[in-house]
Short mmCIF file of C-alpha atoms and ligand atoms in Angstrom, two decimals:
data_model
loop_
_atom_site.label_atom_id
_atom_site.label_comp_id
_atom_site.label_asym_id
_atom_site.label_seq_id
_atom_site.Cartn_x
_atom_site.Cartn_y
_atom_site.Cartn_z
CA MET P 1 -10.23 -17.53 -12.82
CA THR P 2 -8.97 -15.01 -9.87
CA GLN P 3 -8.65 -15.83 -6.59
CA GLU P 4 -11.31 -13.75 -5.31
CA GLU P 5 -13.38 -15.68 -7.87
CA LEU P 6 -11.97 -19.01 -6.41
CA PHE P 7 -12.67 -18.24 -3.01
CA LYS P 8 -16.52 -17.54 -3.96
CA LYS P 9 -16.97 -20.59 -5.56
CA LEU P 10 -15.25 -22.59 -2.50
CA VAL P 11 -17.63 -20.99 -0.33
CA ALA P 12 -20.63 -22.11 -2.65
CA HIS P 13 -19.24 -25.36 -3.23
CA CYS P 14 -19.22 -25.82 0.87
CA LYS P 15 -22.60 -25.21 0.92
CA GLU P 16 -24.01 -26.90 -2.01
CA TYR P 17 -22.17 -30.47 -0.80
CA GLY P 18 -23.20 -30.20 2.81
CA PHE P 19 -19.91 -29.11 4.29
CA VAL P 20 -20.70 -26.05 5.89
CA PHE P 21 -23.82 -23.45 5.78
CA PRO P 22 -24.61 -20.11 7.74
CA SER P 23 -26.04 -20.57 10.94
CA SER P 24 -29.64 -20.16 11.50
CA GLU P 25 -30.05 -19.59 7.37
CA ILE P 26 -33.81 -19.34 7.53
CA TYR P 27 -33.58 -16.22 9.62
CA ASP P 28 -31.01 -14.95 7.05
CA GLY P 29 -27.74 -16.09 9.36
CA LEU P 30 -26.14 -15.20 12.10
CA ALA P 31 -22.86 -12.87 11.00
CA ALA P 32 -19.50 -15.30 11.82
CA VAL P 33 -21.69 -18.36 12.89
CA TYR P 34 -21.60 -21.51 11.04
CA ASP P 35 -23.00 -24.78 11.26
CA TYR P 36 -21.06 -27.78 9.61
CA GLY P 37 -23.48 -30.27 7.56
CA GLN P 38 -22.93 -33.79 6.68
CA ASN P 39 -19.79 -33.87 4.88
CA GLY P 40 -18.38 -31.03 6.88
CA VAL P 41 -18.96 -32.89 10.31
CA GLU P 42 -16.82 -36.01 8.98
CA LEU P 43 -14.09 -33.66 7.98
CA LYS P 44 -13.92 -31.99 10.74
CA ASN P 45 -13.89 -34.78 12.89
CA ASN P 46 -10.89 -36.27 10.35
CA ILE P 47 -9.08 -33.21 11.03
CA LYS P 48 -9.67 -33.45 14.88
CA ARG P 49 -8.34 -37.07 15.01
CA TYR P 50 -5.57 -36.05 13.28
CA TRP P 51 -4.42 -33.45 15.68
CA TRP P 52 -5.60 -35.20 18.80
CA ASP P 53 -3.99 -38.90 18.20
CA SER P 54 -0.63 -36.95 16.70
CA MET P 55 -0.33 -35.18 20.16
CA VAL P 56 -1.94 -37.68 22.71
CA LYS P 57 -1.38 -41.15 20.85
CA LEU P 58 2.53 -40.47 19.28
CA HIS P 59 3.57 -38.50 22.29
CA GLU P 60 3.76 -40.90 25.77
CA ASN P 61 4.12 -37.63 27.69
CA ILE P 62 1.24 -35.86 26.17
CA VAL P 63 -2.68 -36.39 27.76
CA GLY P 64 -6.25 -34.96 27.12
CA LEU P 65 -8.77 -33.35 28.92
CA ASP P 66 -11.81 -32.07 28.36
CA ALA P 67 -12.24 -28.93 30.53
CA ALA P 68 -15.82 -26.81 30.64
CA ILE P 69 -16.79 -24.21 28.11
CA PHE P 70 -17.62 -22.23 31.79
CA MET P 71 -14.95 -20.97 34.15
CA HIS P 72 -14.55 -19.22 37.46
CA PRO P 73 -14.89 -15.41 36.54
CA ARG P 74 -11.13 -14.68 38.36
CA THR P 75 -9.95 -17.41 35.86
CA TRP P 76 -10.16 -14.04 33.61
CA GLU P 77 -8.78 -11.60 35.46
CA ALA P 78 -5.75 -14.10 36.65
CA SER P 79 -5.16 -14.75 32.38
CA GLY P 80 -5.13 -11.30 31.65
CA HIS P 81 -8.11 -11.53 29.00
CA LEU P 82 -10.44 -9.31 31.18
CA GLY P 83 -7.97 -6.44 31.26
CA ALA P 84 -5.93 -7.18 27.69
CA PHE P 85 -7.83 -8.99 25.32
CA ASN P 86 -8.62 -6.21 23.26
CA ASP P 87 -9.07 -5.05 19.68
CA PRO P 88 -8.53 -1.23 18.45
CA LEU P 89 -11.57 -0.50 16.97
CA ILE P 90 -12.77 2.89 14.32
CA ASP P 91 -15.90 4.23 13.55
CA ASN P 92 -16.67 5.90 10.29
CA ARG P 93 -19.22 8.50 10.92
CA ASP P 94 -20.96 8.44 7.38
CA SER P 95 -21.42 4.51 7.00
CA LYS P 96 -21.82 4.18 10.88
CA LYS P 97 -19.57 0.79 9.91
CA ARG P 98 -17.22 -0.18 12.84
CA TYR P 99 -13.42 -1.52 11.90
CA ARG P 100 -10.45 -2.65 13.53
CA ALA P 101 -7.85 -0.21 12.99
CA ASP P 102 -4.64 -2.23 13.37
CA VAL P 103 -6.60 -4.48 10.43
CA LEU P 104 -7.11 -1.27 8.13
CA ILE P 105 -3.80 -0.62 8.33
CA GLU P 106 -2.25 -4.14 7.77
CA GLU P 107 -4.40 -3.76 4.26
CA TRP P 108 -2.97 -0.78 3.35
CA LEU P 109 0.61 -2.59 3.90
CA ALA P 110 -0.53 -5.46 1.52
CA LYS P 111 -1.65 -2.77 -1.07
CA GLN P 112 1.69 -1.59 -1.35
CA ASP P 113 3.22 -4.48 -1.23
CA GLU P 114 0.79 -5.60 -4.33
CA LYS P 115 1.88 -2.24 -5.93
CA ILE P 116 5.33 -2.76 -6.00
CA GLU P 117 4.67 -6.57 -7.17
CA LYS P 118 2.52 -5.44 -10.17
CA GLU P 119 5.47 -2.75 -11.00
CA VAL P 120 7.74 -5.68 -10.96
CA GLU P 121 5.63 -7.97 -13.05
CA LYS P 122 5.08 -4.71 -15.64
CA ALA P 123 8.42 -4.16 -15.94
CA ARG P 124 9.48 -8.21 -16.38
CA LYS P 125 7.22 -8.11 -19.50
CA ARG P 126 8.69 -4.95 -20.81
CA PHE P 127 12.31 -6.02 -20.53
CA GLY P 128 11.67 -9.72 -21.39
CA GLU P 129 15.13 -12.01 -21.11
CA ALA P 130 17.21 -9.20 -20.33
CA PHE P 131 15.51 -8.37 -17.11
CA ASP P 132 16.95 -8.22 -13.16
CA GLU P 133 14.86 -8.34 -10.82
CA ALA P 134 17.20 -7.37 -8.07
CA LYS P 135 18.51 -4.06 -9.71
CA TYR P 136 15.13 -3.04 -10.87
CA ARG P 137 13.89 -3.46 -7.41
CA GLU P 138 16.85 -1.30 -5.89
CA THR P 139 16.86 1.36 -8.26
CA SER P 140 13.31 2.09 -9.97
CA PRO P 141 12.23 5.12 -8.22
CA ARG P 142 8.28 3.69 -8.41
CA VAL P 143 9.22 0.96 -6.25
CA THR P 144 11.86 2.24 -4.05
CA GLU P 145 9.38 5.29 -3.14
CA THR P 146 6.55 2.73 -2.53
CA ALA P 147 9.02 0.53 -0.74
CA ALA P 148 10.06 3.61 1.73
CA ARG P 149 6.90 4.41 2.25
CA ARG P 150 5.39 1.44 3.29
CA ASP P 151 8.46 0.33 5.52
CA ALA P 152 8.15 4.02 7.66
CA VAL P 153 4.33 3.15 8.18
CA HIS P 154 5.41 -0.47 8.98
CA ALA P 155 7.52 0.94 11.61
CA ARG P 156 5.23 3.50 13.13
CA PHE P 157 2.27 0.53 13.16
CA ALA P 158 4.42 -1.91 14.89
CA GLU P 159 5.83 0.94 17.70
CA ALA P 160 1.88 2.13 17.97
CA MET P 161 0.77 -1.32 18.69
CA ASN P 162 3.16 -2.31 20.87
CA ALA P 163 2.73 1.10 22.94
CA ASN P 164 -1.21 0.46 23.05
CA ASP P 165 -0.65 4.14 21.32
CA LEU P 166 -4.40 4.82 20.27
CA ALA P 167 -4.19 7.91 19.07
CA GLU P 168 -0.96 7.37 16.40
CA LEU P 169 -2.89 4.26 14.99
CA ARG P 170 -5.59 7.29 14.31
CA GLN P 171 -3.33 9.40 12.81
CA ILE P 172 -1.67 6.80 10.59
CA ILE P 173 -4.90 6.02 8.95
CA LEU P 174 -5.61 9.44 8.38
CA ASP P 175 -1.74 9.95 7.01
CA CYS P 176 -2.23 6.92 4.88
CA GLU P 177 -5.80 8.53 3.65
CA ILE P 178 -7.19 5.33 4.55
CA VAL P 179 -11.31 5.46 3.09
CA CYS P 180 -14.30 3.41 4.58
CA PRO P 181 -14.66 0.90 2.27
CA VAL P 182 -18.59 1.49 2.10
CA SER P 183 -18.73 5.47 2.62
CA GLY P 184 -15.18 6.50 0.42
CA THR P 185 -14.84 8.95 3.41
CA ARG P 186 -12.03 9.27 5.96
CA ASN P 187 -14.64 10.88 8.64
CA TRP P 188 -13.13 8.89 11.25
CA THR P 189 -14.15 8.50 14.79
CA GLU P 190 -11.12 8.14 17.66
CA VAL P 191 -9.53 4.70 17.80
CA ARG P 192 -11.37 2.92 21.57
CA GLN P 193 -10.29 -0.55 22.98
CA PHE P 194 -12.77 -3.19 22.70
CA ASN P 195 -13.18 -6.29 24.72
CA LEU P 196 -13.34 -9.68 22.67
CA MET P 197 -15.15 -11.58 25.35
CA PHE P 198 -18.69 -12.58 25.35
CA SER P 199 -20.14 -12.41 29.01
CA THR P 200 -23.28 -13.83 30.48
CA GLN P 201 -24.95 -14.46 33.91
CA ILE P 202 -24.75 -17.52 35.67
CA GLY P 203 -27.67 -18.27 38.18
CA SER P 204 -30.92 -16.01 38.67
CA VAL P 205 -30.85 -12.28 38.85
CA ALA P 206 -32.78 -13.20 42.56
CA ASP P 207 -29.98 -14.96 43.77
CA GLY P 208 -27.31 -12.35 42.73
CA ALA P 209 -26.39 -13.20 39.59
CA ASN P 210 -22.59 -12.90 38.61
CA THR P 211 -21.12 -12.36 35.35
CA ILE P 212 -19.25 -15.23 33.52
CA TYR P 213 -17.51 -15.23 30.43
CA LEU P 214 -17.63 -17.57 27.27
CA ARG P 215 -14.19 -18.72 27.27
CA PRO P 216 -12.28 -16.83 24.44
CA GLU P 217 -9.69 -19.62 24.54
CA THR P 218 -9.24 -23.26 26.03
CA ALA P 219 -6.07 -23.14 27.07
CA GLN P 220 -7.14 -21.85 30.53
CA GLY P 221 -9.03 -24.62 31.38
CA ILE P 222 -5.87 -26.42 31.01
CA PHE P 223 -4.22 -24.26 33.16
CA VAL P 224 -6.18 -24.20 36.11
CA ASN P 225 -5.89 -28.34 35.79
CA PHE P 226 -2.36 -28.75 35.39
CA LEU P 227 -1.87 -29.97 39.00
CA ASN P 228 -5.15 -32.15 38.86
CA VAL P 229 -3.58 -34.18 35.85
CA GLN P 230 0.35 -33.69 37.17
CA LYS P 231 -0.35 -35.52 40.33
CA THR P 232 -3.48 -37.94 38.84
CA GLY P 233 -0.89 -39.14 36.26
CA ARG P 234 2.02 -38.57 37.59
CA MET P 235 3.28 -36.85 35.15
CA LYS P 236 7.07 -36.11 34.84
CA ILE P 237 8.03 -32.74 33.26
CA PRO P 238 8.50 -32.15 30.40
CA PHE P 239 4.79 -33.00 29.57
CA GLY P 240 1.87 -32.02 27.70
CA ILE P 241 -1.94 -31.66 28.17
CA ALA P 242 -4.12 -31.27 25.13
CA GLN P 243 -7.51 -30.38 24.35
CA ILE P 244 -10.24 -29.66 21.80
CA GLY P 245 -13.00 -27.48 22.38
CA LYS P 246 -15.30 -24.71 21.68
CA ALA P 247 -14.20 -20.70 22.08
CA PHE P 248 -15.91 -17.62 21.70
CA ARG P 249 -14.46 -14.19 20.65
CA ASN P 250 -16.88 -11.04 19.76
CA GLU P 251 -14.96 -10.42 16.49
CA ILE P 252 -15.38 -7.35 15.15
CA VAL P 253 -14.29 -7.87 11.44
CA ALA P 254 -15.74 -11.05 11.17
CA ARG P 255 -15.09 -12.20 7.60
CA GLN P 256 -13.70 -14.47 4.82
CA PHE P 257 -16.32 -16.77 5.85
CA ILE P 258 -15.10 -19.63 8.18
CA PHE P 259 -11.82 -17.54 8.73
CA ARG P 260 -12.70 -15.68 11.36
CA MET P 261 -15.74 -16.93 13.65
CA ARG P 262 -17.46 -15.82 16.71
CA GLU P 263 -17.82 -19.27 17.83
CA PHE P 264 -15.12 -21.97 16.80
CA GLU P 265 -12.98 -24.56 18.08
CA GLN P 266 -9.46 -24.42 19.07
CA MET P 267 -7.28 -27.70 19.28
CA GLU P 268 -4.59 -26.52 22.32
CA MET P 269 -1.57 -28.21 23.75
CA GLN P 270 0.26 -27.07 26.48
CA PHE P 271 3.72 -28.01 27.24
CA PHE P 272 5.05 -27.79 30.72
CA VAL P 273 8.94 -27.33 30.92
CA ARG P 274 11.75 -26.21 32.83
CA PRO P 275 12.10 -22.93 33.36
CA GLY P 276 15.25 -22.02 30.96
CA THR P 277 14.60 -24.72 28.28
CA GLU P 278 11.58 -22.99 26.94
CA MET P 279 12.89 -21.69 23.85
CA GLU P 280 14.48 -25.15 22.82
CA TRP P 281 11.20 -26.57 23.23
CA TRP P 282 9.74 -23.83 21.46
CA ARG P 283 11.75 -24.14 18.45
CA ARG P 284 11.04 -27.69 18.25
CA TRP P 285 7.45 -27.19 18.88
CA ARG P 286 7.39 -25.06 15.58
CA ASP P 287 9.33 -27.92 13.49
CA LEU P 288 6.97 -30.47 14.58
CA ARG P 289 3.95 -28.32 14.01
CA MET P 290 5.48 -27.61 10.36
CA ALA P 291 5.91 -31.36 9.81
CA TRP P 292 2.06 -31.89 11.07
CA HIS P 293 1.07 -29.53 8.11
CA CYS P 294 3.12 -30.42 5.56
CA ALA P 295 2.75 -34.19 5.66
CA LEU P 296 -0.76 -33.44 4.33
CA GLY P 297 1.24 -32.97 1.04
CA PHE P 298 -0.21 -29.81 -0.33
CA GLY P 299 2.97 -28.38 -1.22
CA ASP P 300 5.52 -27.01 1.58
CA ALA P 301 5.82 -23.50 -0.36
CA ASN P 302 2.26 -22.77 0.64
CA TYR P 303 3.21 -22.51 4.17
CA ARG P 304 5.36 -19.98 6.34
CA PHE P 305 6.64 -18.68 9.86
CA HIS P 306 5.47 -15.45 10.88
CA ASP P 307 7.12 -13.93 13.69
CA HIS P 308 5.21 -11.85 15.99
CA GLU P 309 6.33 -8.16 15.94
CA LYS P 310 3.65 -7.43 18.86
CA LEU P 311 3.72 -10.35 21.37
CA ALA P 312 0.50 -11.21 23.38
CA HIS P 313 0.16 -10.15 27.27
CA TYR P 314 1.47 -13.70 28.05
CA ALA P 315 4.10 -14.36 25.63
CA ASN P 316 8.10 -14.06 25.27
CA ALA P 317 8.10 -15.55 21.65
CA ALA P 318 5.56 -16.56 19.07
CA THR P 319 5.29 -17.53 15.76
CA ASP P 320 2.47 -18.09 13.31
CA ILE P 321 2.17 -21.05 10.75
CA GLU P 322 0.90 -19.18 7.73
CA TYR P 323 -0.81 -20.76 4.81
CA ALA P 324 -1.30 -19.46 1.08
CA PHE P 325 -5.07 -19.06 1.28
CA PRO P 326 -7.06 -17.80 -1.84
CA PHE P 327 -6.61 -14.35 0.09
CA GLY P 328 -3.10 -14.38 1.15
CA PHE P 329 -0.70 -15.99 3.37
CA LYS P 330 -2.76 -15.60 6.77
CA GLU P 331 -2.55 -17.48 10.29
CA VAL P 332 -3.34 -21.40 10.84
CA GLU P 333 -1.84 -21.87 14.25
CA GLY P 334 0.16 -20.26 16.54
CA ILE P 335 3.15 -21.47 18.57
CA HIS P 336 3.87 -19.51 21.98
CA SER P 337 6.07 -19.39 24.33
CA ARG P 338 4.07 -18.27 27.37
CA THR P 339 6.77 -18.52 30.27
CA ASP P 340 4.99 -18.85 33.79
CA PHE P 341 2.82 -16.09 33.34
CA ASP P 342 -0.46 -17.79 33.51
CA LEU P 343 0.55 -20.87 36.18
CA GLY P 344 2.05 -17.82 38.23
CA ASN P 345 -1.09 -15.82 38.12
CA HIS P 346 -3.64 -18.52 38.57
CA GLN P 347 -1.08 -19.13 41.84
CA LYS P 348 -1.38 -15.20 42.57
CA PHE P 349 -5.13 -15.05 42.22
CA SER P 350 -6.31 -18.23 43.81
CA GLY P 351 -3.71 -18.73 46.23
CA ARG P 352 -3.10 -22.19 45.42
CA LYS P 353 0.45 -23.36 44.68
CA MET P 354 1.03 -24.27 41.43
CA GLN P 355 4.47 -25.84 41.77
CA TYR P 356 5.92 -28.91 40.69
CA PHE P 357 8.76 -30.68 42.23
CA ASP P 358 11.31 -31.60 40.06
CA PRO P 359 12.72 -34.98 41.06
CA GLU P 360 16.02 -34.48 38.96
CA THR P 361 17.14 -31.12 40.11
CA GLY P 362 15.41 -31.39 43.90
CA GLU P 363 13.53 -28.03 43.32
CA SER P 364 10.63 -27.07 43.45
CA TYR P 365 9.25 -24.67 40.53
CA VAL P 366 6.38 -23.09 38.64
CA PRO P 367 7.20 -24.56 35.43
CA TYR P 368 7.21 -22.79 31.91
CA VAL P 369 4.90 -23.05 29.25
CA VAL P 370 4.99 -23.74 24.96
CA GLU P 371 1.48 -23.69 23.54
CA THR P 372 0.72 -24.75 20.22
CA SER P 373 -2.93 -23.42 19.27
CA ILE P 374 -4.75 -24.32 16.09
CA GLY P 375 -8.20 -23.77 15.22
CA VAL P 376 -10.09 -26.21 14.01
CA ASP P 377 -12.39 -24.28 11.69
CA ARG P 378 -9.60 -22.27 10.16
CA MET P 379 -7.29 -25.79 9.25
CA PHE P 380 -10.98 -26.71 7.69
CA LEU P 381 -10.49 -23.81 5.70
CA GLN P 382 -7.44 -24.13 4.79
CA VAL P 383 -7.84 -27.91 3.80
CA MET P 384 -10.62 -26.94 1.69
CA SER P 385 -8.85 -24.16 -0.14
CA ALA P 386 -5.73 -26.45 -0.92
CA ALA P 387 -7.99 -29.45 -2.19
CA TYR P 388 -10.41 -27.51 -4.28
CA CYS P 389 -9.81 -27.89 -7.67
CA GLU P 390 -11.61 -27.53 -11.30
CA GLU P 391 -10.19 -29.81 -13.69
CA PRO P 392 -9.78 -29.93 -17.60
CA LEU P 393 -10.92 -33.05 -18.91
CA ASP P 394 -10.45 -34.36 -22.43
CA GLY P 395 -13.33 -33.23 -24.75
CA GLY P 396 -13.64 -29.69 -22.95
CA ASP P 397 -15.31 -31.03 -20.06
CA VAL P 398 -14.39 -29.79 -16.52
CA ARG P 399 -14.43 -31.54 -13.27
CA THR P 400 -14.81 -30.46 -9.82
CA VAL P 401 -12.64 -32.50 -7.24
CA LEU P 402 -11.43 -32.10 -3.94
CA ARG P 403 -8.07 -33.78 -3.67
CA LEU P 404 -8.30 -34.13 -0.19
CA PRO P 405 -5.80 -36.21 1.72
CA ALA P 406 -7.70 -39.91 2.04
CA ALA P 407 -7.48 -40.02 5.69
CA LEU P 408 -9.45 -36.75 6.07
CA ALA P 409 -11.78 -37.38 3.22
CA PRO P 410 -15.66 -37.27 4.62
CA VAL P 411 -16.62 -40.76 2.81
CA LYS P 412 -13.84 -43.45 1.79
CA ALA P 413 -15.95 -45.33 -0.55
CA ALA P 414 -18.82 -45.11 -2.54
CA VAL P 415 -20.04 -48.44 -3.82
CA LEU P 416 -22.57 -48.27 -7.28
CA PRO P 417 -24.03 -50.78 -8.77
CA LEU P 418 -24.03 -50.05 -12.46
CA VAL P 419 -27.44 -51.18 -13.21
CA LYS P 420 -30.57 -51.45 -10.31
CA LYS P 421 -31.41 -54.78 -11.46
CA ASP P 422 -29.46 -58.36 -12.11
CA GLY P 423 -28.66 -59.05 -8.16
CA MET P 424 -26.27 -55.73 -8.69
CA PRO P 425 -27.72 -53.85 -5.91
CA GLU P 426 -27.99 -56.46 -3.62
CA ILE P 427 -24.04 -56.80 -4.09
CA ALA P 428 -23.50 -53.59 -3.91
CA GLN P 429 -25.69 -53.38 -0.48
CA ARG P 430 -23.29 -56.53 0.62
CA ILE P 431 -20.05 -55.01 0.05
CA VAL P 432 -21.32 -51.72 2.27
CA ASN P 433 -22.82 -53.79 5.14
CA ASP P 434 -18.96 -54.80 5.04
CA LEU P 435 -16.95 -52.01 4.81
CA LYS P 436 -18.69 -49.96 7.16
CA TYR P 437 -17.87 -51.30 10.13
CA ASP P 438 -14.51 -49.94 9.69
CA PHE P 439 -15.15 -47.05 7.13
CA ASN P 440 -17.26 -44.47 6.27
CA VAL P 441 -18.85 -45.64 2.77
CA VAL P 442 -22.03 -45.10 0.59
CA TYR P 443 -24.50 -46.79 -1.38
CA ASP P 444 -25.75 -44.47 -4.17
CA GLU P 445 -27.47 -46.02 -7.22
CA LYS P 446 -28.80 -42.65 -8.94
CA ASP P 447 -28.03 -41.57 -12.44
CA SER P 448 -25.36 -42.72 -14.58
CA VAL P 449 -22.48 -43.62 -13.46
CA GLY P 450 -20.40 -40.96 -14.74
CA LYS P 451 -22.61 -38.19 -12.74
CA ARG P 452 -22.12 -40.50 -9.62
CA TYR P 453 -18.35 -40.29 -10.34
CA ARG P 454 -18.70 -36.37 -10.87
CA ARG P 455 -20.55 -36.29 -7.19
CA GLN P 456 -17.99 -38.30 -5.13
CA ASP P 457 -15.20 -36.37 -6.62
CA ALA P 458 -16.81 -32.98 -5.47
CA ILE P 459 -16.83 -34.30 -2.10
CA GLY P 460 -13.16 -35.70 -2.09
CA THR P 461 -14.25 -39.75 -1.64
CA PRO P 462 -10.84 -41.54 -2.51
CA PHE P 463 -12.44 -44.37 -4.31
CA CYS P 464 -15.56 -45.54 -6.20
CA ILE P 465 -16.66 -49.34 -6.44
CA THR P 466 -18.68 -50.54 -9.44
CA VAL P 467 -20.27 -53.92 -9.20
CA ASP P 468 -21.60 -55.17 -12.92
CA GLY P 469 -22.49 -57.91 -14.67
CA ASP P 470 -19.39 -60.14 -13.94
CA THR P 471 -18.92 -59.41 -10.30
CA ALA P 472 -21.70 -62.66 -9.55
CA SER P 473 -19.34 -64.79 -11.75
CA ASP P 474 -15.93 -63.58 -10.74
CA GLY P 475 -16.09 -61.86 -7.40
CA MET P 476 -14.63 -58.39 -8.49
CA VAL P 477 -15.32 -55.26 -8.76
CA THR P 478 -14.25 -51.91 -10.95
CA VAL P 479 -12.45 -49.66 -8.46
CA ARG P 480 -11.85 -45.93 -9.87
CA HIS P 481 -9.04 -43.96 -7.99
CA ARG P 482 -10.30 -40.23 -7.36
CA ASP P 483 -7.03 -38.19 -8.59
CA SER P 484 -5.94 -40.42 -11.34
CA MET P 485 -9.31 -41.51 -12.34
CA GLN P 486 -7.90 -44.69 -13.47
CA GLN P 487 -9.96 -47.72 -12.92
CA GLU P 488 -8.64 -51.15 -12.00
CA ARG P 489 -10.70 -54.98 -11.41
CA VAL P 490 -10.42 -55.62 -7.80
CA ALA P 491 -11.48 -58.87 -5.61
CA ILE P 492 -13.97 -58.10 -3.32
CA ASP P 493 -12.38 -59.28 -0.33
CA ARG P 494 -8.96 -57.00 -1.03
CA LEU P 495 -11.33 -53.93 -1.07
CA ARG P 496 -10.75 -53.46 3.21
CA ALA P 497 -6.92 -53.82 2.76
CA MET P 498 -6.86 -51.18 -0.04
CA ILE P 499 -8.75 -48.75 1.65
CA GLU P 500 -7.03 -49.19 4.98
CA GLU P 501 -3.43 -48.78 3.04
CA GLU P 502 -4.49 -45.62 1.67
CA CYS P 503 -6.91 -43.84 3.91
CA SER P 504 -5.17 -44.99 7.55
CA PHE P 505 -3.61 -42.22 9.42
CA ARG P 506 -0.32 -44.15 9.88
CA LYS P 507 1.32 -42.90 6.52
CA LEU P 508 0.66 -38.95 7.76
CA PHE P 509 1.96 -39.93 10.84
CA ARG P 510 5.38 -41.95 9.30
CA LYS P 511 6.07 -38.49 8.30
CA ILE P 512 6.13 -36.22 11.40
CA GLU P 513 8.00 -37.97 13.48
CA LEU P 514 10.95 -35.96 12.93
N1 GAP X 1 -4.07 -19.59 23.26
C1 GAP X 1 -3.83 -18.67 22.45
C2 GAP X 1 -4.63 -18.37 21.16
O1 GAP X 1 -6.04 -18.53 21.48
P1 GAP X 1 -4.98 -17.19 19.00
O2 GAP X 1 -3.59 -16.71 18.30
O3 GAP X 1 -5.63 -15.91 19.50
O4 GAP X 1 -4.08 -17.89 20.39
C3 GAP X 1 -4.96 -19.56 18.31
O5 GAP X 1 -5.83 -18.37 18.67
C4 GAP X 1 -5.75 -20.38 16.54
O6 GAP X 1 -7.20 -20.01 16.80
C5 GAP X 1 -5.45 -19.25 15.73
O7 GAP X 1 -4.05 -19.36 14.84
C6 GAP X 1 -6.83 -19.68 14.70
O8 GAP X 1 -6.55 -21.08 14.25
C7 GAP X 1 -7.49 -19.92 15.97
N2 GAP X 1 -8.52 -18.75 15.99
C8 GAP X 1 -8.36 -17.50 17.02
N3 GAP X 1 -9.58 -17.08 16.68
C9 GAP X 1 -10.65 -17.36 15.55
C10 GAP X 1 -11.34 -16.68 15.33
N4 GAP X 1 -11.84 -15.81 15.69
N5 GAP X 1 -12.32 -17.55 14.20
C11 GAP X 1 -11.36 -18.68 14.06
N6 GAP X 1 -10.10 -19.69 14.45
C12 GAP X 1 -10.15 -18.00 15.26
#
């Protein structure tokens, strides 16, 4: 199965098993907007809990916040989003389709890398044991020519992006002979900047309505509340404020399912530090955040850092944590050193002091900020991509199983009476009623036990608990484990401890306390 086919299957699986639905589907959906179904919302809540607790519970110096989505319009002038939160867009005159110029070039660069890898693989097959990969990469004219062209375009691209040189971006598209995927032509317009913020009106028009914006990042709600939290919480620098909430961006290239959405959720933490210490903290948060991802057990080799070449308007250092999605390594989270840009500008635009008196140095200053910023939906897609598995079984059958970390699984246990008689449903229901106060558990009596196992595998339920003819007399049930499919007899009064041991966040948290 190709990675593309795998991704298509994953999207279909998300819909079939109640994880993700297209928004307003009965009206043919709304592009890049999605709804979470009964299992999706549980998984999403568990991801949020994993993040929130790892920030707010594990760090004495991090507290939470829940700021409003609407903010005073001046916020976005101060933050620079009104002036600089733009994507460079280009239209194809024949297909009338609009694209991000930077994405077209990035895709061209990725294709050159693929070409090189294909050449290397072909040579490996041709030369067999004797193949010297390093030498081949250095000497094969096909490889070196493609690599040289790729590097030259990459250098031009980085320079054009940094200089906001839209004409040069267009020229690169022309020079690389990039065609529109729909019309197949090179009939491109000029490249224009397009602001990504959604706007709406507050108050009635008669009252003199004001344009306000749907926040494009949650971070600004934290910045404007910096002093409120610092003073009321008696926080001492360094300290952090964490928040989970919706953000909105009018993304033009909205593709790859929930990877890039117009309405999405962010989990952001702003860490306020003494000026001059920000790089040290930035490095520390990079490592902590990578450990948080790796603790989920999806394989450390599937993650990598990618340092930004073009820094956002507020940053002096930035890196992404990327994951090997079925469509390649892509950003899941950003760790940015935002300097004093935001607090400094809010001080300027609001006329209110955004300063902190440091009792250790006896000085007042505008703190520097290191930010960790991750999309809930993108993390959801990462977890689903990593967990989805089609596993061949003895006898030629294939089972689809979500190998989710137990702490994130939407349902922790399914309780199944073997048959619908002889008091088994009643015992099973009693087990559900006992466990439901601590865990999300379900009762299922329909179809054969084998079919019921498959249904639970498909949503990643770690335990299936079967009540059989012996349970009434010996007080034992059969527990079937999702990944190993092994079964064991367990006393009913041990079930809670067993599920707790496997599904609690404690195991994950222990791995990330660096
Ligand atoms: N406050 C900094 C900030 O917003 P960003 O790199 O633009 O930085 C941070 O976004 C994270 O938010 C990304 O790493 C990604 O996980 C998520 N994200 C950004 N745009 C998104 C979109 N259109 N759809 C889904 N997630 C998105």
